Amino acid sequence: MTGETEFLAGYDPSRYPPVAVTVDVVLLTVRAGRLSVLLVERRGHPFRGSWALPGGFVEPEDDLDGAARRELAEETGVLVSGFGESVALGHLEQLRSYGAPGRDPRMRVVSVAYVGFTSHNEPAVAGSDAADVRLWAIDDLAIAGVGSDDGVPLAFDHAQIIADAIERSRAKLEYTTLATAFLDEPFTLGELRRVYEAVWGETLHEGNFRRKVLSTPGFVEPTGRTAPTDGRPAALYRRGRATRLHPPILRP
Amino acid sequence: MTGETEFLAGYDPSRYPPVAVTVDVVLLTVRAGRLSVLLVERRGHPFRGSWALPGGFVEPEDDLDGAARRELAEETGVLVSGFGESVALGHLEQLRSYGAPGRDPRMRVVSVAYVGFTSHNEPAVAGSDAADVRLWAIDDLAIAGVGSDDGVPLAFDHAQIIADAIERSRAKLEYTTLATAFLDEPFTLGELRRVYEAVWGETLHEGNFRRKVLSTPGFVEPTGRTAPTDGRPAALYRRGRATRLHPPILRP
DNA sequence: ATAATAGTGTCTCTCAGACAGTATGTG
DNA sequence: CACATACTGTCTGAGAGACACTATTAT
């Protein structure tokens, strides 16, 4: 019947336009008080030698989130061998998709971008000049409205993707508890405040920040322990059960 | 050289997995005080006879936004012939992408979903039993957490897409001026309030709503004219220049 | 002692919710 | 007149910004 032929027509692989689908991951962390992103150096054309987001093709068997986690695990594996430590992913969510014709000069590519948060507890980048994966502070990159104008240029439209990821992150910190995804447990309120300051690029009032965090039920839970600092020791907290902040902690 | 061969390898169309990319549009409007979505009845398998979002393949020459506008224009054309009136799109933005394997039983399809707002000024749906495009009130549809459980089922994962679009819309009304995208100019504050009430599914206090809208510079601008209502005539406004609300108008 | 960070208390201003009351149209 | 909606004014409580002050460590 007509329905059957139409149904079969859906199976015809030549019916759909040739478009490749990839995932790209913007993995953000705070290192030495600076918001930073994990980038890889491209070994092939185009943009050979430029820095780009980790990513790759969506394989037939994995869904979009799974593809993002797989690509990230592959890059994290590089981190493991390079820095001797694995990365515990604190959060990963879809950002948006990018599909302008010509964004990849080779072919039509639609990329589904993800943004992830993680802690950073490696002391420093090892001085391996052969490393092709490293963290970049975002204000050392050429990203409109964020980094310095003479920063390192990025491959493809990845500067735009990173800019969008940063804006999403800044907004998420306002009304969710996701700032804790940048930290290992347990953490101090000073560490949590420095996450906000690094992501927002603003200094916050210590006392008011403390009041707002502690007055939000379920944001953080006290552990009863303390950790030494450069001054008075700070109480240690772990993540609470809340995911959304009511009321939000708005940017200055 | 090596770089050249790698570059050429990128041109090989057989290298990327066979994935089709489509756009789907969730066009929302407020009709008779009810938040509604434009759906099309499927003529082919699978889900023949079910209601689905308008959408289609991304063609090689159009970017994602362009593809969404093109598909929407095609469906709007149906609206024109069916209802005798064109639809002025108030706003269109990317929602997110959906790519779970098996979401389309025919083949691997990654769909980039868009959400749009428009006014609704047709008096009623014409009684054309041949119509395959119509507005559905969202609480008549089977959408988890939104519609009634015995509502009309939707094709593919479109119930989830609509649910995500509604949540995006509800959040957008809190901190942007996009509620005006549901209205034709000029409009009254009562009409604007009824947009919020329809999208949020909450009744709002008339006086407090008025105070918040008018105290936000650039949200609406007075025209000096009035329009009759069921009571005292209401002042007419047009959209202001602001796009974001500071402070936001939060849901109750 | 000073320096540095953690943590507490308080004042004031803004603003949201609640609610009363007035204004202006129609039937 | 009643009724419906538009519009104005005021009280109150929650919460953010600003700021002063105390607490506990290291040097």
Coordinates of C-alpha atoms (C1' of nucleotides) in Angstrom, one line a residue:
Chain A
M1 CA 0.0 0.0 0.0
T2 CA 0.9 3.7 -0.1
G3 CA 1.8 3.7 3.6
E4 CA 4.1 0.8 3.1
T5 CA 6.0 2.3 0.2
E6 CA 6.4 5.5 2.1
F7 CA 7.6 3.6 5.1
L8 CA 10.1 1.8 3.0
A9 CA 11.2 5.0 1.4
G10 CA 12.3 6.1 4.8
Y11 CA 14.8 3.4 4.8
D12 CA 16.5 4.7 1.6
P13 CA 19.8 6.0 2.8
S14 CA 20.2 8.2 -0.2
R15 CA 17.2 10.3 0.7
Y16 CA 18.8 12.4 3.4
P17 CA 21.4 15.1 2.7
P18 CA 25.0 14.2 3.5
V19 CA 25.6 15.8 7.0
A20 CA 28.0 14.6 9.6
V21 CA 27.1 14.8 13.3
T22 CA 29.8 15.4 15.9
V23 CA 30.0 16.2 19.5
D24 CA 32.3 18.8 21.0
V25 CA 32.9 19.2 24.8
V26 CA 33.7 22.4 26.6
L27 CA 35.2 21.0 29.8
L28 CA 35.6 23.9 32.3
T29 CA 37.6 23.9 35.5
V30 CA 39.1 26.5 37.9
R31 CA 42.9 26.4 38.1
A32 CA 44.8 28.8 40.3
G33 CA 41.7 31.0 40.5
R34 CA 41.3 31.2 36.7
L35 CA 38.4 29.7 34.7
S36 CA 40.1 27.3 32.2
V37 CA 39.1 25.0 29.4
L38 CA 40.5 21.7 28.2
L39 CA 41.7 22.0 24.6
V40 CA 43.6 19.7 22.2
E41 CA 46.1 20.7 19.5
R42 CA 45.0 19.6 16.1
R43 CA 47.4 17.3 14.2
G44 CA 45.6 17.4 10.9
H45 CA 44.2 19.9 8.5
P46 CA 42.4 22.1 8.6
F47 CA 43.5 24.3 11.5
R48 CA 46.6 22.2 11.9
G49 CA 48.5 23.3 15.0
S50 CA 45.5 25.3 16.3
W51 CA 43.8 24.5 19.5
A52 CA 40.3 23.0 19.4
L53 CA 37.7 21.5 21.6
P54 CA 37.8 17.7 22.2
G55 CA 35.2 15.9 20.2
G56 CA 34.4 13.5 17.4
F57 CA 31.8 11.7 15.4
V58 CA 28.6 10.4 16.9
E59 CA 28.8 6.6 16.4
P60 CA 25.7 4.7 15.5
E61 CA 25.4 3.0 18.8
D62 CA 25.8 5.9 21.2
D63 CA 23.3 8.6 22.0
L64 CA 24.4 12.2 22.1
D65 CA 25.2 12.3 25.8
G66 CA 27.0 9.0 25.5
A67 CA 29.1 10.3 22.6
A68 CA 30.1 13.3 24.7
R69 CA 31.1 11.2 27.6
R70 CA 33.0 8.8 25.4
E71 CA 35.0 11.6 23.7
L72 CA 35.6 13.2 27.1
A73 CA 36.8 9.9 28.5
E74 CA 39.2 9.5 25.6
E75 CA 40.6 12.9 26.3
T76 CA 40.6 12.3 30.1
G77 CA 42.7 9.3 29.3
V78 CA 45.2 11.6 27.8
L79 CA 45.1 13.6 30.9
V80 CA 45.7 10.5 33.0
S81 CA 48.9 9.6 31.1
G82 CA 50.0 13.2 30.9
F83 CA 49.4 14.3 34.4
G84 CA 49.2 11.1 36.3
E85 CA 45.7 11.7 37.6
S86 CA 42.2 11.0 36.4
V87 CA 39.5 13.6 36.2
A88 CA 36.2 13.1 38.0
L89 CA 33.5 14.7 35.9
G90 CA 31.3 16.8 38.1
H91 CA 28.6 17.7 35.6
L92 CA 27.9 17.4 31.9
E93 CA 25.0 18.9 29.9
Q94 CA 24.1 19.7 26.4
L95 CA 24.8 23.3 25.4
R96 CA 23.4 23.7 21.9
S97 CA 24.1 22.7 18.3
Y98 CA 26.1 24.5 15.7
G99 CA 25.5 23.9 12.0
A100 CA 26.3 26.8 9.8
P101 CA 27.4 25.7 6.3
G102 CA 31.1 26.2 6.0
R103 CA 31.9 26.0 9.7
D104 CA 34.0 23.0 8.7
P105 CA 35.7 23.6 5.3
R106 CA 35.8 19.8 4.5
M107 CA 32.1 19.0 4.6
R108 CA 28.8 19.8 6.2
V109 CA 29.1 19.1 9.9
V110 CA 26.5 19.7 12.6
S111 CA 28.1 19.7 16.0
V112 CA 26.2 19.1 19.2
A113 CA 28.2 20.9 21.9
Y114 CA 28.3 20.0 25.6
V115 CA 29.6 21.8 28.6
G116 CA 31.1 20.0 31.6
F117 CA 32.4 21.0 35.0
T118 CA 35.2 19.3 36.8
S119 CA 37.6 19.9 39.7
H120 CA 41.3 20.5 39.1
N121 CA 43.7 19.0 41.6
E122 CA 46.8 18.5 39.6
P123 CA 49.6 20.8 40.9
A124 CA 50.6 22.2 37.5
V125 CA 50.9 21.2 33.9
A126 CA 53.9 19.1 33.4
G127 CA 56.6 20.7 31.1
S128 CA 56.0 18.2 28.4
D129 CA 56.5 20.1 25.1
A130 CA 55.0 17.1 23.3
A131 CA 51.7 17.5 25.1
D132 CA 48.8 18.0 22.7
V133 CA 46.2 18.4 25.4
R134 CA 46.2 21.1 28.1
L135 CA 44.2 23.5 30.1
W136 CA 43.9 27.1 28.8
A137 CA 42.8 30.0 31.0
I138 CA 40.0 31.5 29.1
D139 CA 41.4 35.0 29.3
D140 CA 44.5 33.8 27.4
L141 CA 42.3 32.8 24.4
A142 CA 40.8 34.9 21.6
I143 CA 37.2 34.8 22.6
A144 CA 35.0 37.8 21.9
G145 CA 33.9 39.5 25.1
V146 CA 35.9 37.2 27.3
G147 CA 39.5 36.8 26.6
S148 CA 42.1 39.3 25.5
D149 CA 41.9 40.3 21.8
D150 CA 45.5 39.1 21.2
G151 CA 44.8 35.7 22.8
V152 CA 45.4 32.4 21.2
P153 CA 43.0 31.8 18.2
L154 CA 40.9 28.7 18.1
A155 CA 39.9 26.3 15.3
F156 CA 36.6 26.4 13.6
D157 CA 33.9 28.3 15.5
H158 CA 35.1 26.9 18.8
A159 CA 35.6 30.4 20.2
Q160 CA 31.9 31.0 19.8
I161 CA 31.1 27.7 21.4
I162 CA 33.3 28.4 24.4
A163 CA 31.8 31.9 24.7
D164 CA 28.3 30.3 24.8
A165 CA 29.5 27.7 27.3
I166 CA 30.9 30.4 29.6
E167 CA 27.7 32.4 29.5
R168 CA 25.6 29.2 30.2
S169 CA 27.9 28.5 33.2
R170 CA 27.6 32.0 34.5
A171 CA 23.9 31.8 34.4
K172 CA 23.8 28.3 35.9
L173 CA 25.7 29.4 38.9
E174 CA 23.0 32.0 39.6
Y175 CA 20.1 29.6 40.1
T176 CA 21.6 26.1 40.6
T177 CA 24.0 24.5 43.0
L178 CA 26.4 23.5 40.1
A179 CA 29.3 25.6 41.5
T180 CA 30.0 22.6 43.7
A181 CA 30.7 20.5 40.5
F182 CA 33.9 22.4 40.2
L183 CA 35.1 21.2 43.6
D184 CA 36.1 17.9 45.3
E185 CA 34.5 17.1 48.6
P186 CA 34.9 18.3 51.2
F187 CA 35.4 21.9 50.4
T188 CA 35.3 25.2 52.2
L189 CA 33.1 28.2 51.6
G190 CA 36.2 30.1 50.5
E191 CA 36.8 27.6 47.8
L192 CA 33.2 27.8 46.7
R193 CA 33.3 31.5 46.6
R194 CA 36.5 31.5 44.5
V195 CA 34.6 29.3 42.0
Y196 CA 31.9 31.9 41.7
E197 CA 34.6 34.6 41.4
A198 CA 36.5 32.8 38.7
V199 CA 33.5 31.9 36.6
W200 CA 31.8 35.3 36.9
G201 CA 35.1 37.3 36.8
E202 CA 33.8 39.4 39.8
T203 CA 34.9 39.6 43.4
L204 CA 32.2 38.8 45.9
H205 CA 31.7 40.0 49.4
E206 CA 32.8 37.2 51.7
G207 CA 30.2 37.8 54.4
N208 CA 27.2 38.2 52.2
F209 CA 28.2 35.2 50.1
R210 CA 28.4 33.0 53.2
R211 CA 25.0 34.2 54.4
K212 CA 23.4 33.4 51.1
V213 CA 24.9 30.0 50.7
L214 CA 24.1 28.9 54.3
S215 CA 20.6 30.3 54.1
T216 CA 19.8 28.1 51.1
P217 CA 18.7 24.7 52.5
G218 CA 20.4 21.8 50.8
F219 CA 23.1 23.8 49.0
V220 CA 26.0 22.6 51.3
E221 CA 26.1 20.4 54.4
P222 CA 28.6 20.8 57.2
T223 CA 30.9 17.9 57.9
G224 CA 32.1 19.1 61.3
R225 CA 35.7 19.0 60.2
T226 CA 38.0 22.0 59.3
A227 CA 40.8 22.6 57.0
P228 CA 43.8 24.9 57.4
T229 CA 44.0 28.0 55.3
D230 CA 46.3 31.0 55.2
G231 CA 44.3 32.4 58.1
R232 CA 41.8 31.0 60.4
P233 CA 40.9 27.3 59.6
A234 CA 37.7 26.9 57.6
A235 CA 34.8 24.6 58.1
L236 CA 34.5 21.8 55.5
Y237 CA 31.3 21.1 53.7
R238 CA 29.9 18.6 51.2
R239 CA 27.3 19.0 48.6
G240 CA 23.6 19.1 49.7
R241 CA 20.6 17.6 48.0
A242 CA 19.3 20.8 46.4
T243 CA 19.9 21.4 42.8
R244 CA 18.2 24.7 42.4
L245 CA 18.7 27.9 44.4
H246 CA 15.6 29.7 45.8
P247 CA 16.3 32.6 45.8
P248 CA 19.0 32.7 43.2
I249 CA 22.5 34.2 43.8
L250 CA 22.6 36.9 41.2
R251 CA 25.7 38.3 39.6
P252 CA 26.6 41.8 40.8
Chain B
M1 CA 52.5 15.4 2.3
T2 CA 50.9 13.8 5.4
G3 CA 48.9 16.9 6.1
E4 CA 47.5 17.0 2.6
T5 CA 46.4 13.4 2.6
E6 CA 44.7 13.8 6.0
F7 CA 43.0 16.9 4.6
L8 CA 41.8 15.0 1.6
A9 CA 40.7 12.2 3.8
G10 CA 38.3 14.6 5.4
Y11 CA 36.5 14.9 2.0
D12 CA 35.8 11.2 1.9
P13 CA 32.0 11.1 2.3
S14 CA 32.1 7.5 3.5
R15 CA 34.1 8.3 6.6
Y16 CA 31.2 9.6 8.7
P17 CA 28.5 7.5 10.1
P18 CA 25.1 7.7 8.4
V19 CA 23.1 10.1 10.4
A20 CA 20.3 12.3 9.2
V21 CA 19.8 15.8 10.7
T22 CA 16.4 17.3 10.9
V23 CA 14.8 20.4 12.5
D24 CA 11.6 20.3 14.5
V25 CA 9.8 23.5 15.5
V26 CA 7.6 23.9 18.6
L27 CA 5.5 26.9 17.7
L28 CA 3.6 28.2 20.7
T29 CA 0.8 30.6 20.9
V30 CA -2.0 31.6 23.3
R31 CA -5.4 30.9 22.1
A32 CA -8.5 31.6 24.2
G33 CA -6.3 31.8 27.2
R34 CA -4.7 28.4 26.7
L35 CA -1.1 27.8 25.7
S36 CA -1.2 25.9 22.4
V37 CA 1.2 24.3 19.9
L38 CA 1.0 23.9 16.2
L39 CA 1.0 20.3 15.1
V40 CA 0.7 18.4 11.8
E41 CA -1.0 15.1 11.3
R42 CA 1.4 12.5 9.8
R43 CA 0.4 11.0 6.5
G44 CA 3.1 8.4 6.3
H45 CA 4.5 5.7 8.5
P46 CA 5.7 5.5 11.1
F47 CA 3.1 7.1 13.5
R48 CA 0.7 7.5 10.6
G49 CA -2.3 9.5 11.8
S50 CA -0.5 10.7 14.9
W51 CA 0.2 14.4 15.5
A52 CA 3.8 15.6 15.3
L53 CA 5.9 18.7 15.3
P54 CA 6.4 20.4 11.9
G55 CA 9.9 19.8 10.7
G56 CA 12.1 18.3 8.0
F57 CA 15.6 17.6 6.8
V58 CA 18.3 20.2 7.0
E59 CA 19.2 21.0 3.4
P60 CA 22.9 21.5 2.4
E61 CA 22.4 25.2 1.7
D62 CA 20.6 26.4 4.9
D63 CA 22.0 26.7 8.4
L64 CA 20.0 25.4 11.3
D65 CA 18.1 28.6 12.0
G66 CA 17.3 28.9 8.4
A67 CA 16.1 25.4 8.1
A68 CA 13.8 26.0 11.1
R69 CA 12.4 29.2 9.5
R70 CA 11.9 27.4 6.2
E71 CA 10.0 24.5 7.7
L72 CA 8.0 26.9 9.7
A73 CA 7.2 29.0 6.7
E74 CA 6.1 26.0 4.8
E75 CA 3.7 25.1 7.6
T76 CA 2.6 28.7 8.0
G77 CA 1.7 28.5 4.3
V78 CA -0.6 25.7 5.3
L79 CA -2.0 28.0 7.9
V80 CA -2.6 30.7 5.4
S81 CA -4.5 28.6 3.0
G82 CA -6.4 26.9 5.8
F83 CA -7.3 29.8 7.9
G84 CA -6.9 32.7 5.5
E85 CA -4.3 34.5 7.5
S86 CA -0.5 34.6 7.8
V87 CA 1.4 34.1 11.0
A88 CA 3.9 36.7 12.1
L89 CA 6.6 34.9 13.9
G90 CA 7.4 36.8 17.1
H91 CA 10.5 34.9 18.2
L92 CA 12.4 31.7 17.3
E93 CA 15.4 30.2 19.1
Q94 CA 17.1 26.9 19.3
L95 CA 15.9 24.6 22.1
R96 CA 18.2 21.6 22.1
S97 CA 19.0 18.5 20.1
Y98 CA 17.6 15.0 20.4
G99 CA 19.5 12.0 19.1
A100 CA 18.8 8.9 21.0
P101 CA 19.2 5.8 18.8
G102 CA 15.8 4.4 18.0
R103 CA 13.9 7.7 18.4
D104 CA 13.0 7.3 14.7
P105 CA 12.5 3.6 13.9
R106 CA 13.5 4.1 10.3
M107 CA 17.1 5.3 10.7
R108 CA 19.4 7.3 12.9
V109 CA 18.0 10.8 13.1
V110 CA 19.4 13.7 15.1
S111 CA 16.9 16.5 15.4
V112 CA 17.7 20.0 16.3
A113 CA 14.5 21.4 18.0
Y114 CA 13.5 25.0 17.9
V115 CA 10.9 26.9 20.0
G116 CA 9.0 29.8 18.6
F117 CA 6.4 32.3 19.8
T118 CA 3.7 33.9 17.8
S119 CA 0.4 35.7 18.3
H120 CA -2.8 34.1 17.5
N121 CA -5.5 36.3 15.9
E122 CA -7.6 33.9 13.9
P123 CA -11.1 33.7 15.3
A124 CA -11.3 29.9 15.4
V125 CA -10.2 26.8 13.6
A126 CA -12.2 26.4 10.4
G127 CA -14.3 23.3 10.4
S128 CA -12.3 21.6 7.7
D129 CA -12.2 17.9 8.5
A130 CA -9.4 17.6 5.9
A131 CA -7.1 19.9 7.8
D132 CA -3.8 18.2 8.7
V133 CA -2.4 21.2 10.6
R134 CA -4.0 22.7 13.7
L135 CA -3.3 24.2 17.1
W136 CA -3.6 22.0 20.1
A137 CA -4.0 23.3 23.6
I138 CA -1.1 21.7 25.5
D139 CA -3.3 20.3 28.3
D140 CA -5.2 18.3 25.7
L141 CA -2.0 16.5 24.8
A142 CA -0.3 13.6 26.5
I143 CA 2.7 15.3 27.9
A144 CA 4.3 14.2 31.1
G145 CA 3.8 16.8 33.8
V146 CA 1.8 19.2 31.6
G147 CA -1.2 17.7 29.8
S148 CA -3.7 15.3 31.0
D149 CA -2.6 11.7 31.1
D150 CA -5.4 10.7 28.8
G151 CA -4.5 13.4 26.2
V152 CA -3.7 12.8 22.6
P153 CA -0.4 10.9 22.1
L154 CA 2.3 12.4 20.0
A155 CA 4.6 10.8 17.4
F156 CA 8.3 10.0 18.1
D157 CA 9.7 11.8 21.2
H158 CA 7.8 14.9 20.4
A159 CA 6.0 14.9 23.8
Q160 CA 9.4 15.3 25.4
I161 CA 10.4 18.0 23.0
I162 CA 7.3 20.0 23.7
A163 CA 7.7 19.5 27.4
D164 CA 11.2 20.9 27.2
A165 CA 10.0 23.8 25.0
I166 CA 7.3 24.7 27.6
E167 CA 9.8 24.7 30.4
R168 CA 12.2 26.9 28.4
S169 CA 9.3 29.3 27.6
R170 CA 8.3 29.4 31.3
A171 CA 11.8 30.3 32.3
K172 CA 12.3 32.8 29.5
L173 CA 9.2 34.7 30.6
E174 CA 10.9 35.2 34.0
Y175 CA 13.9 37.1 32.9
T176 CA 13.3 38.3 29.4
T177 CA 10.7 40.5 27.7
L178 CA 9.7 37.6 25.3
A179 CA 6.1 37.5 26.6
T180 CA 5.4 40.3 24.1
A181 CA 6.3 38.0 21.3
F182 CA 3.0 36.3 21.9
L183 CA 1.1 39.5 21.2
D184 CA 0.4 41.9 18.3
E185 CA 1.1 45.5 18.9
P186 CA -0.5 47.4 20.4
F187 CA -1.5 45.4 23.4
T188 CA -2.9 46.0 26.9
L189 CA -1.3 45.0 30.2
G190 CA -4.2 42.7 30.7
E191 CA -3.4 40.8 27.5
L192 CA 0.3 40.6 28.6
R193 CA -0.7 39.3 32.0
R194 CA -2.9 36.6 30.4
V195 CA 0.1 35.5 28.3
Y196 CA 2.0 34.9 31.6
E197 CA -0.9 33.2 33.1
A198 CA -1.4 30.9 30.1
V199 CA 2.3 29.9 29.9
W200 CA 2.8 29.5 33.6
G201 CA -0.6 28.0 34.3
E202 CA -0.9 30.3 37.3
T203 CA -3.1 33.3 38.0
L204 CA -1.2 36.5 38.8
H205 CA -2.2 39.4 40.9
E206 CA -3.2 42.2 38.6
G207 CA -1.9 45.1 40.6
N208 CA 1.4 43.7 41.4
F209 CA 1.9 42.5 37.9
R210 CA 1.2 46.0 36.6
R211 CA 3.7 47.5 39.0
K212 CA 6.5 45.1 38.0
V213 CA 6.0 45.5 34.3
L214 CA 5.8 49.3 34.4
S215 CA 8.8 49.6 36.8
T216 CA 11.0 47.8 34.4
P217 CA 12.4 50.4 32.0
G218 CA 12.0 49.4 28.3
F219 CA 9.6 46.5 28.8
V220 CA 6.6 48.3 27.3
E221 CA 6.1 51.8 26.0
P222 CA 2.7 53.6 26.3
T223 CA 1.1 54.6 23.0
G224 CA -1.4 57.1 24.5
R225 CA -4.3 55.2 23.1
T226 CA -6.8 53.0 24.8
A227 CA -8.8 49.9 23.9
P228 CA -12.2 48.9 25.1
T229 CA -12.5 45.9 27.4
D230 CA -15.3 44.2 29.4
G231 CA -14.7 46.9 32.0
R232 CA -12.8 50.2 32.1
P233 CA -10.9 50.8 28.8
A234 CA -7.2 49.8 29.0
A235 CA -4.2 51.7 27.9
L236 CA -2.4 50.3 24.9
Y237 CA 1.4 49.7 24.8
R238 CA 4.0 48.6 22.4
R239 CA 7.2 46.6 23.0
G240 CA 10.1 48.5 24.5
R241 CA 13.8 48.2 23.7
A242 CA 14.7 46.0 26.7
T243 CA 15.2 42.3 26.2
R244 CA 16.1 41.2 29.7
L245 CA 14.2 41.9 32.9
H246 CA 16.1 43.3 35.9
P247 CA 14.9 42.2 38.3
P248 CA 13.2 39.2 36.9
I249 CA 9.4 38.5 37.3
L250 CA 9.6 35.2 39.1
R251 CA 6.9 32.5 38.9
P252 CA 4.8 32.2 42.1
Chain C
dA1 C1' 52.7 42.0 67.4
dT2 C1' 50.9 41.8 62.0
dA3 C1' 48.8 39.5 58.2
dA4 C1' 45.3 36.7 56.4
dT5 C1' 41.3 34.4 56.2
dA6 C1' 37.0 32.6 58.7
dG7 C1' 32.9 33.9 60.6
dT8 C1' 29.0 37.1 63.0
dG9 C1' 25.9 40.9 63.5
dT10 C1' 23.4 44.9 62.0
dC11 C1' 21.7 48.8 59.2
dT12 C1' 19.3 50.3 55.2
dC13 C1' 17.1 50.0 50.8
dT14 C1' 14.7 47.5 47.3
dC15 C1' 11.1 44.9 46.1
dA16 C1' 7.4 41.2 46.2
dG17 C1' 3.0 39.7 48.1
dA18 C1' -1.3 41.1 50.0
dC19 C1' -4.9 44.0 50.1
dA20 C1' -7.9 48.1 50.1
dG21 C1' -9.8 51.4 47.4
dT22 C1' -10.8 54.4 43.2
dA23 C1' -11.8 55.0 38.0
dT24 C1' -14.4 54.1 33.9
dG25 C1' -16.5 51.5 30.8
dT26 C1' -21.1 48.2 29.6
dG27 C1' -25.8 46.1 30.3
Chain D
dC1 C1' -28.0 50.3 39.6
dA2 C1' -24.6 46.0 39.4
dC3 C1' -20.6 44.2 37.2
dA4 C1' -16.2 43.8 35.2
dT5 C1' -11.8 45.3 34.3
dA6 C1' -8.3 49.1 34.7
dC7 C1' -5.5 51.5 37.8
dT8 C1' -3.5 53.6 42.4
dG9 C1' -1.8 53.5 47.1
dT10 C1' 0.0 51.4 51.3
dC11 C1' 1.6 48.0 54.7
dT12 C1' 4.8 44.4 55.7
dG13 C1' 8.3 41.0 55.4
dA14 C1' 12.2 38.8 52.9
dG15 C1' 16.5 39.5 51.4
dA16 C1' 20.7 41.9 49.2
dG17 C1' 24.5 45.3 49.6
dA18 C1' 27.5 47.6 52.7
dC19 C1' 30.1 47.6 56.6
dA20 C1' 31.8 46.9 61.3
dC21 C1' 33.4 43.7 64.3
dT22 C1' 35.2 39.3 66.3
dA23 C1' 37.8 34.6 65.9
dT24 C1' 41.7 31.7 64.9
dT25 C1' 45.5 30.4 62.6
dA26 C1' 50.7 31.4 60.8
dT27 C1' 54.9 34.1 61.0

